[in-house]
Coordinates of C-alpha atoms in Angstrom, one line a residue:
M684 CA 171.5 62.4 104.7
R685 CA 172.2 58.6 102.9
R686 CA 171.5 55.8 104.8
T687 CA 173.7 53.7 106.5
D688 CA 171.7 51.6 108.2
P689 CA 170.5 48.5 106.2
E690 CA 167.9 47.4 108.1
G691 CA 164.6 47.2 106.9
H692 CA 166.6 47.4 102.8
G693 CA 169.0 44.3 103.3
P694 CA 168.0 41.9 100.1
V695 CA 167.9 39.2 102.3
R696 CA 165.4 40.1 104.0
Y697 CA 163.3 42.5 101.9
G698 CA 164.1 41.3 98.9
P699 CA 162.5 42.1 95.8
S700 CA 159.6 38.9 94.3
L701 CA 159.5 37.9 90.7
P702 CA 157.7 40.0 88.9
G703 CA 154.2 39.3 88.9
Q704 CA 151.4 38.4 85.5
G705 CA 148.9 41.3 86.8
L706 CA 146.2 38.8 85.3
P707 CA 143.8 36.1 86.8
L708 CA 144.5 33.0 86.8
P709 CA 143.4 30.1 83.8
P710 CA 139.6 28.6 85.7
G711 CA 141.2 25.2 85.2
L712 CA 144.5 25.8 86.6
S713 CA 142.4 27.4 89.8
A714 CA 139.9 24.0 89.8
A715 CA 142.9 22.0 89.8
L716 CA 144.6 23.3 92.7
A717 CA 140.6 23.7 94.9
D718 CA 140.2 20.2 93.7
A719 CA 143.0 18.8 95.8
A720 CA 143.2 21.4 98.8
D721 CA 140.7 18.9 100.6
H722 CA 143.0 16.2 100.6
D723 CA 145.9 17.2 104.2
G724 CA 149.8 17.1 103.8
S725 CA 152.3 17.9 101.8
E726 CA 153.8 16.2 98.4
P727 CA 157.0 14.0 99.6
S728 CA 160.3 15.7 99.2
G729 CA 161.2 16.3 95.1
G730 CA 157.6 15.9 94.1
V731 CA 155.1 13.2 93.4
P732 CA 155.2 10.8 90.3
G733 CA 152.0 13.3 88.5
L734 CA 154.5 16.1 88.9
S735 CA 157.7 14.4 87.9
A736 CA 156.4 13.2 84.7
A737 CA 154.5 16.5 84.0
A738 CA 157.8 18.0 84.6
C739 CA 160.0 15.8 82.3
G740 CA 156.8 16.0 79.4
Y741 CA 157.7 20.0 79.7
F742 CA 161.5 20.0 79.3
A743 CA 160.7 17.2 76.6
R744 CA 158.5 19.9 74.4
R745 CA 161.6 22.1 75.1
G746 CA 164.5 19.6 73.5
L747 CA 165.6 18.8 77.0
S748 CA 165.2 14.9 77.5
A749 CA 164.4 13.7 81.0
R750 CA 163.2 10.9 83.0
P751 CA 161.4 11.1 86.7
D752 CA 164.2 9.5 88.2
A753 CA 166.2 12.4 86.8
V754 CA 164.2 15.5 87.8
A755 CA 162.7 17.6 91.2
A756 CA 160.4 19.9 92.7
A757 CA 160.3 22.4 95.7
P758 CA 158.1 25.2 96.9
G759 CA 160.2 27.7 94.8
A760 CA 163.5 28.1 92.7
P761 CA 165.2 29.2 96.1
A762 CA 164.8 26.3 97.6
L763 CA 166.1 24.6 95.2
L764 CA 169.4 26.7 94.4
L765 CA 169.6 26.5 98.3
A766 CA 170.3 22.5 97.7
V767 CA 172.1 22.1 94.7
T768 CA 174.9 24.4 96.3
A769 CA 174.6 22.6 99.7
A770 CA 174.7 19.8 97.9
L771 CA 178.2 20.5 95.5
G772 CA 179.9 23.1 98.2
G773 CA 182.9 25.4 97.7
D774 CA 182.3 29.1 96.4
V775 CA 179.7 30.2 93.7
L776 CA 179.9 32.7 91.0
V777 CA 177.0 34.8 89.5
P778 CA 176.6 37.3 86.9
R779 CA 176.3 41.2 87.8
P780 CA 173.6 42.1 88.0
C781 CA 171.9 39.2 88.8
A782 CA 168.0 37.3 89.9
A783 CA 167.6 39.2 93.2
W784 CA 167.2 35.8 95.1
W785 CA 170.1 34.2 94.0
V786 CA 172.7 35.5 96.5
P787 CA 170.5 35.2 99.8
Q788 CA 170.5 31.6 99.1
V789 CA 174.1 30.8 98.9
R790 CA 175.2 33.4 101.6
A791 CA 173.1 32.2 103.6
L792 CA 175.1 28.9 103.7
G793 CA 178.1 30.8 104.5
R794 CA 179.5 30.2 100.8
S795 CA 181.6 33.0 99.2
V796 CA 179.7 35.0 96.1
F797 CA 181.6 36.0 93.4
H798 CA 180.5 38.3 90.7
V799 CA 181.5 38.5 87.3
A800 CA 180.7 40.9 84.5
T801 CA 178.4 40.9 81.6
P802 CA 179.0 41.5 78.5
A803 CA 177.3 45.2 76.7
E804 CA 174.8 43.3 74.7
C805 CA 173.1 40.9 77.3
G806 CA 172.7 40.6 81.0
G807 CA 172.7 37.0 82.9
V808 CA 175.4 35.7 81.1
P809 CA 179.1 36.5 82.2
D810 CA 181.7 37.3 80.0
P811 CA 183.7 34.4 79.0
Y812 CA 186.7 36.2 79.8
A813 CA 185.8 38.0 82.6
L814 CA 184.9 34.5 84.1
L815 CA 188.2 32.6 83.7
E816 CA 190.0 35.6 85.1
T817 CA 187.6 35.7 88.0
V818 CA 187.9 31.7 88.1
R819 CA 191.9 32.0 88.7
R820 CA 191.9 34.9 90.8
I821 CA 189.4 32.6 93.4
R822 CA 191.8 30.0 93.4
A823 CA 195.2 31.7 93.3
E824 CA 193.5 33.4 97.2
G825 CA 193.3 30.3 98.0
G826 CA 188.8 29.7 97.0
D827 CA 187.5 26.5 95.4
P828 CA 185.1 28.0 93.0
R829 CA 182.4 25.3 92.1
L830 CA 179.0 26.4 90.8
L831 CA 178.4 29.0 87.8
V832 CA 174.2 30.3 88.0
L833 CA 173.2 31.8 84.7
S834 CA 170.0 32.6 83.1
V835 CA 169.8 32.8 79.3
A836 CA 166.6 34.9 79.6
D837 CA 167.5 37.2 82.0
D838 CA 165.9 39.1 85.5
P839 CA 166.6 41.9 85.9
T840 CA 167.6 42.7 82.2
A841 CA 164.9 41.1 80.4
T842 CA 167.6 40.4 77.7
V843 CA 168.0 37.0 76.2
A844 CA 171.2 35.9 75.5
P845 CA 172.8 35.2 71.9
P846 CA 173.6 31.4 71.2
E847 CA 177.4 32.2 70.6
L848 CA 177.9 34.1 73.8
V849 CA 176.5 30.8 75.9
H850 CA 178.2 28.7 74.0
E851 CA 182.0 30.6 75.2
T852 CA 180.4 30.6 78.8
V853 CA 179.8 27.1 79.0
E854 CA 183.1 25.8 77.2
A855 CA 184.8 28.3 79.2
A856 CA 183.4 26.8 82.3
A857 CA 183.0 23.5 81.9
G858 CA 187.2 23.9 80.9
E859 CA 187.5 25.4 84.8
G860 CA 185.2 22.2 86.0
L861 CA 182.7 24.1 87.0
H862 CA 179.1 22.8 87.4
L863 CA 176.3 25.1 86.1
V864 CA 172.5 26.0 87.2
S865 CA 170.7 27.3 84.2
D866 CA 167.5 29.7 85.8
E867 CA 165.3 29.2 82.8
T868 CA 162.3 30.4 84.5
W869 CA 160.9 33.1 82.0
R870 CA 162.9 31.4 79.1
D871 CA 158.7 31.1 78.1
T872 CA 158.5 34.9 78.2
V873 CA 160.4 35.5 75.3
H874 CA 158.7 38.2 73.4
H875 CA 159.3 38.0 70.2
A876 CA 159.9 34.1 69.7
R877 CA 160.9 33.7 66.1
D878 CA 163.2 36.6 66.1
T879 CA 164.9 35.3 69.3
V880 CA 167.3 32.3 69.2
L881 CA 167.4 30.8 73.0
L882 CA 169.5 28.1 73.9
S883 CA 169.7 26.4 76.8
P884 CA 173.1 25.6 78.5
A885 CA 171.8 22.1 79.1
E886 CA 171.6 21.4 75.2
M887 CA 174.9 22.1 74.8
L888 CA 176.6 20.7 77.7
P889 CA 173.9 18.2 78.9
E890 CA 176.3 16.5 81.4
R891 CA 177.2 19.3 83.3
V892 CA 174.0 21.3 83.9
T893 CA 171.3 21.5 86.1
V894 CA 168.2 23.3 84.8
V895 CA 165.9 25.0 87.3
T896 CA 162.5 26.7 86.5
D897 CA 160.3 28.4 89.2
L898 CA 156.7 28.1 87.7
A899 CA 156.3 31.5 88.9
G900 CA 158.0 32.7 85.9
P901 CA 155.3 31.0 83.1
F902 CA 152.1 29.7 84.9
L903 CA 151.6 30.1 88.5
P904 CA 150.9 33.1 90.7
T905 CA 154.3 33.7 93.0
A906 CA 151.8 32.8 96.2
W907 CA 151.5 29.3 95.0
P908 CA 155.6 28.1 95.3
A909 CA 156.6 25.3 93.1
A910 CA 159.7 25.3 90.8
V911 CA 160.8 21.9 88.9
A912 CA 164.7 21.2 88.1
R913 CA 166.4 18.7 85.6
F914 CA 169.6 16.8 86.6
P915 CA 172.2 15.7 84.4
A916 CA 171.4 12.2 83.2
T917 CA 174.5 10.6 84.3
A918 CA 175.7 8.7 87.3
D919 CA 177.1 12.4 88.7
G920 CA 174.0 14.1 88.1
A921 CA 172.1 11.1 90.0
G922 CA 174.4 11.5 92.8
L923 CA 173.8 15.4 93.1
R924 CA 169.6 15.0 92.4
S925 CA 169.7 12.3 95.5
R926 CA 171.8 15.0 98.1
V927 CA 170.0 18.0 96.8
L928 CA 166.7 15.4 97.7
D929 CA 168.2 15.2 100.8
V930 CA 168.7 18.4 101.6
L931 CA 164.9 19.4 100.5
A932 CA 163.9 16.6 103.3
A933 CA 165.9 17.6 106.1
L934 CA 164.5 21.7 105.3
G935 CA 160.6 20.2 104.5
A936 CA 160.7 21.8 101.3
R937 CA 158.0 19.9 100.3
V938 CA 155.2 21.5 97.5
A939 CA 152.1 21.4 98.8
G940 CA 149.7 19.1 98.0
P941 CA 146.8 21.5 96.3
V942 CA 149.9 23.8 94.6
A943 CA 151.3 20.3 93.3
A944 CA 147.8 19.3 91.9
A945 CA 148.1 23.2 90.1
A946 CA 151.7 23.0 88.9
T947 CA 151.0 19.5 87.4
Y948 CA 148.0 20.5 85.5
A949 CA 149.9 23.4 84.3
L950 CA 153.4 21.7 83.1
D951 CA 151.1 19.5 80.9
E952 CA 150.0 22.6 79.2
P953 CA 146.6 22.3 78.5
P954 CA 145.2 24.2 75.5
E955 CA 143.2 26.8 78.0
V956 CA 147.6 27.8 79.6
A957 CA 149.3 27.5 76.7
Q958 CA 146.7 30.1 75.1
R959 CA 146.8 32.5 78.4
L960 CA 150.4 31.7 78.4
A961 CA 151.0 33.3 75.0
A962 CA 148.3 35.9 75.2
G963 CA 149.9 37.5 78.5
V964 CA 153.2 37.3 77.4
A965 CA 152.4 39.3 73.8
L966 CA 150.5 41.8 76.2
H967 CA 153.6 42.4 79.0
A968 CA 155.9 42.6 75.4
R969 CA 154.0 45.5 74.5
V970 CA 153.7 47.8 77.4
A971 CA 157.3 47.0 77.7
A972 CA 158.0 48.2 74.8
A973 CA 156.3 51.3 75.7
A974 CA 157.4 51.8 78.9
H975 CA 160.8 51.6 77.6
R976 CA 160.2 53.7 74.7
T977 CA 158.6 56.2 77.4
V978 CA 161.9 55.7 79.6
V979 CA 164.5 56.1 76.5
A980 CA 163.1 59.3 75.4
A981 CA 163.5 60.9 78.9
G982 CA 167.4 59.9 78.4
A983 CA 167.5 57.3 80.6
L984 CA 169.6 54.3 79.3
A985 CA 167.6 50.5 78.3
R986 CA 168.5 47.7 76.7
P987 CA 165.1 46.5 74.9
P988 CA 163.1 44.2 76.8
Q989 CA 163.5 40.8 74.7
A990 CA 161.4 38.6 77.5
G991 CA 159.9 38.6 81.3
R992 CA 157.7 41.1 82.1
H993 CA 160.4 43.7 83.4
L994 CA 162.5 45.8 82.4
Y995 CA 165.7 47.6 83.8
A996 CA 166.8 51.0 83.4
D997 CA 169.4 53.3 84.3
L998 CA 169.3 56.7 85.2
G999 CA 172.7 57.6 85.2
P1000 CA 172.2 60.3 82.7
L1001 CA 169.5 62.0 84.7
R1002 CA 172.0 61.8 87.6
S1003 CA 172.2 65.6 88.1
A1004 CA 168.4 65.8 88.2
L1005 CA 168.0 63.2 90.9
G1006 CA 170.9 64.6 92.8
A1007 CA 168.9 67.6 93.5
H1008 CA 165.8 65.8 95.0
G1009 CA 168.4 64.1 97.5
V1010 CA 169.2 60.9 95.0
G1011 CA 172.5 60.1 94.8
D1012 CA 172.4 56.0 94.9
A1013 CA 170.4 53.2 93.9
Q1014 CA 168.7 52.9 97.4
E1015 CA 167.5 56.6 97.1
L1016 CA 166.4 55.8 93.6
E1017 CA 164.3 53.1 94.4
D1018 CA 162.7 55.2 97.0
F1019 CA 162.5 57.8 95.3
L1020 CA 161.0 56.3 91.9
T1021 CA 158.8 53.9 94.1
A1022 CA 157.0 56.5 95.9
R1023 CA 156.7 58.5 92.6
L1024 CA 155.4 55.7 90.4
G1025 CA 153.1 54.5 93.1
M1026 CA 154.8 50.7 92.1
P1027 CA 157.8 49.2 93.5
A1028 CA 160.7 50.1 91.6
P1029 CA 163.1 47.9 93.2
G1030 CA 167.0 49.6 92.8
G1031 CA 169.5 47.9 90.8
H1032 CA 171.7 46.7 94.3
R1033 CA 169.0 44.2 95.0
F1034 CA 170.2 42.3 91.7
G1035 CA 174.1 42.7 93.0
D1036 CA 174.6 46.1 91.0
D1037 CA 176.9 48.6 92.2
L1038 CA 174.9 50.9 94.9
A1039 CA 176.2 53.6 93.6
E1040 CA 174.8 53.1 90.2
L1041 CA 171.5 54.7 89.7
R1042 CA 169.7 52.0 88.0
V1043 CA 166.2 50.2 88.5
R1044 CA 163.8 47.0 88.0
L1045 CA 160.4 48.2 86.5
S1046 CA 157.7 45.4 86.1
T1047 CA 154.7 45.9 83.8
G1048 CA 152.2 44.2 85.7
P1049 CA 151.0 47.4 87.5
F1050 CA 150.3 48.8 84.3
L1051 CA 147.3 45.8 83.2
G1052 CA 145.0 47.3 85.5
T1053 CA 144.1 47.4 89.3
T1054 CA 140.6 45.0 89.4
A1055 CA 140.0 41.7 87.8
E1056 CA 138.0 43.6 85.3
E1057 CA 140.1 46.0 84.2
R1058 CA 143.1 42.7 83.8
I1059 CA 141.2 40.9 81.9
E1060 CA 140.0 44.3 79.3
S1061 CA 143.9 44.4 78.7
L1062 CA 144.1 40.6 78.0
L1063 CA 141.5 40.7 75.8
S1064 CA 141.9 43.8 73.9
P1065 CA 143.4 44.0 70.4
T1066 CA 144.7 47.7 71.7
P1067 CA 145.7 47.3 75.4
L1068 CA 148.2 50.2 75.3
E1069 CA 145.0 52.4 74.5
L1070 CA 142.9 51.5 77.2
P1071 CA 142.2 54.1 79.5
H1072 CA 143.4 52.6 82.8
V1073 CA 146.4 51.6 81.0
Q1074 CA 147.3 55.0 79.2
R1075 CA 146.9 56.6 82.7
V1076 CA 149.4 54.7 84.2
L1077 CA 152.2 55.2 81.3
I1078 CA 151.6 58.5 81.2
H1079 CA 152.0 58.9 84.8
L1080 CA 155.2 56.9 83.6
G1081 CA 156.2 59.9 80.9
S1082 CA 155.5 62.6 83.2
V1083 CA 158.0 61.6 86.3
F1084 CA 160.8 60.5 83.6
D1085 CA 160.0 63.7 81.7
D1086 CA 160.3 66.1 84.5
L1087 CA 163.6 64.8 85.4
R1088 CA 165.0 64.9 81.8
D1089 CA 163.9 68.7 81.8
D1090 CA 165.3 69.4 85.6
A1091 CA 168.8 67.3 84.0
Q1092 CA 168.8 70.1 81.1
R1093 CA 168.3 73.0 83.4
W1094 CA 171.0 72.0 85.6
E1095 CA 173.6 71.2 82.2
S1096 CA 176.7 73.5 82.1
P1097 CA 176.0 76.2 79.3
R1098 CA 178.2 75.4 76.2

């Protein structure tokens, strides 16, 4: 029987976390946190001068100049998005699918969220014509759209939006008077940076874009929550930042002192942090590409992963085989694959996709090993895909998907 009880499966209470790195931390990063652990208390809302200055340097190295009075920090990007949404008011638009944590923040405020279709080539950025149509429909029905949240390097689809699409969508949003939040958590995890052009909306329209980066993407473990935001360098941007800081203060959303110290160290990007980031990205890229080949060879659909530590698979072509296992929607697919693979496989409904679609996000972290020694070996090996512990998980993934492919072929009607 298909579940109708949402208890235990709601995206607000039990939404999937960001795909973890699955790798030991650089020694200096751990030391920065440990050195600050003896200090009592948390940092003021919005961060401290050292963290703010480090955030400015981080943004500037990515072509986004910033002043300390135009940045803010919070214990994770969800707190920042909630504060920005509260400060702006109105309805919010997001692409379909989108990061699992976006919608719960908006709905927690009692605001309406509207999903907008994305183009075939990528996720994270709405199709500009669909965006315009949605905005006009909302207004015609008495709504008040004010904010568009997007991501050029996307969770869950692991794609990077082409610059021409970003231009068109940002122009469309600006023409309708929307403010934009650009979630750039995954921009530093682009797999092939020399072959991929990543354009931040803030480069194109700096006066209307707030950039948010959760440091769990490039630098920190998810258990050390920290995120930074860059606001427009305008009077409106200063007013928005001030209101956001008020919301963060009211929530008590302060970055813990030791985590702020680690975040400051990471954002300064000393050699060990930069080198570990580059090595980690390269490792996850290789594993993601191998997992993608396996999934596609079995008959599923998936865009080639371009960023992050995950891929997004559509098992619609294997629906007949899955149906024989009692799988008819994304929640049942999540349960089935999580049990079969022995790793989290959150369904597409967690990311705003239709429950009836058979889509899942697969993370690459579980492929790297189950012990610190195995993970370090994966990181240092010139041929990580040949390591026994990595091969074992890839083979198991292939076995599960190949069985589904074989079952689907048996279920096909004779021609």
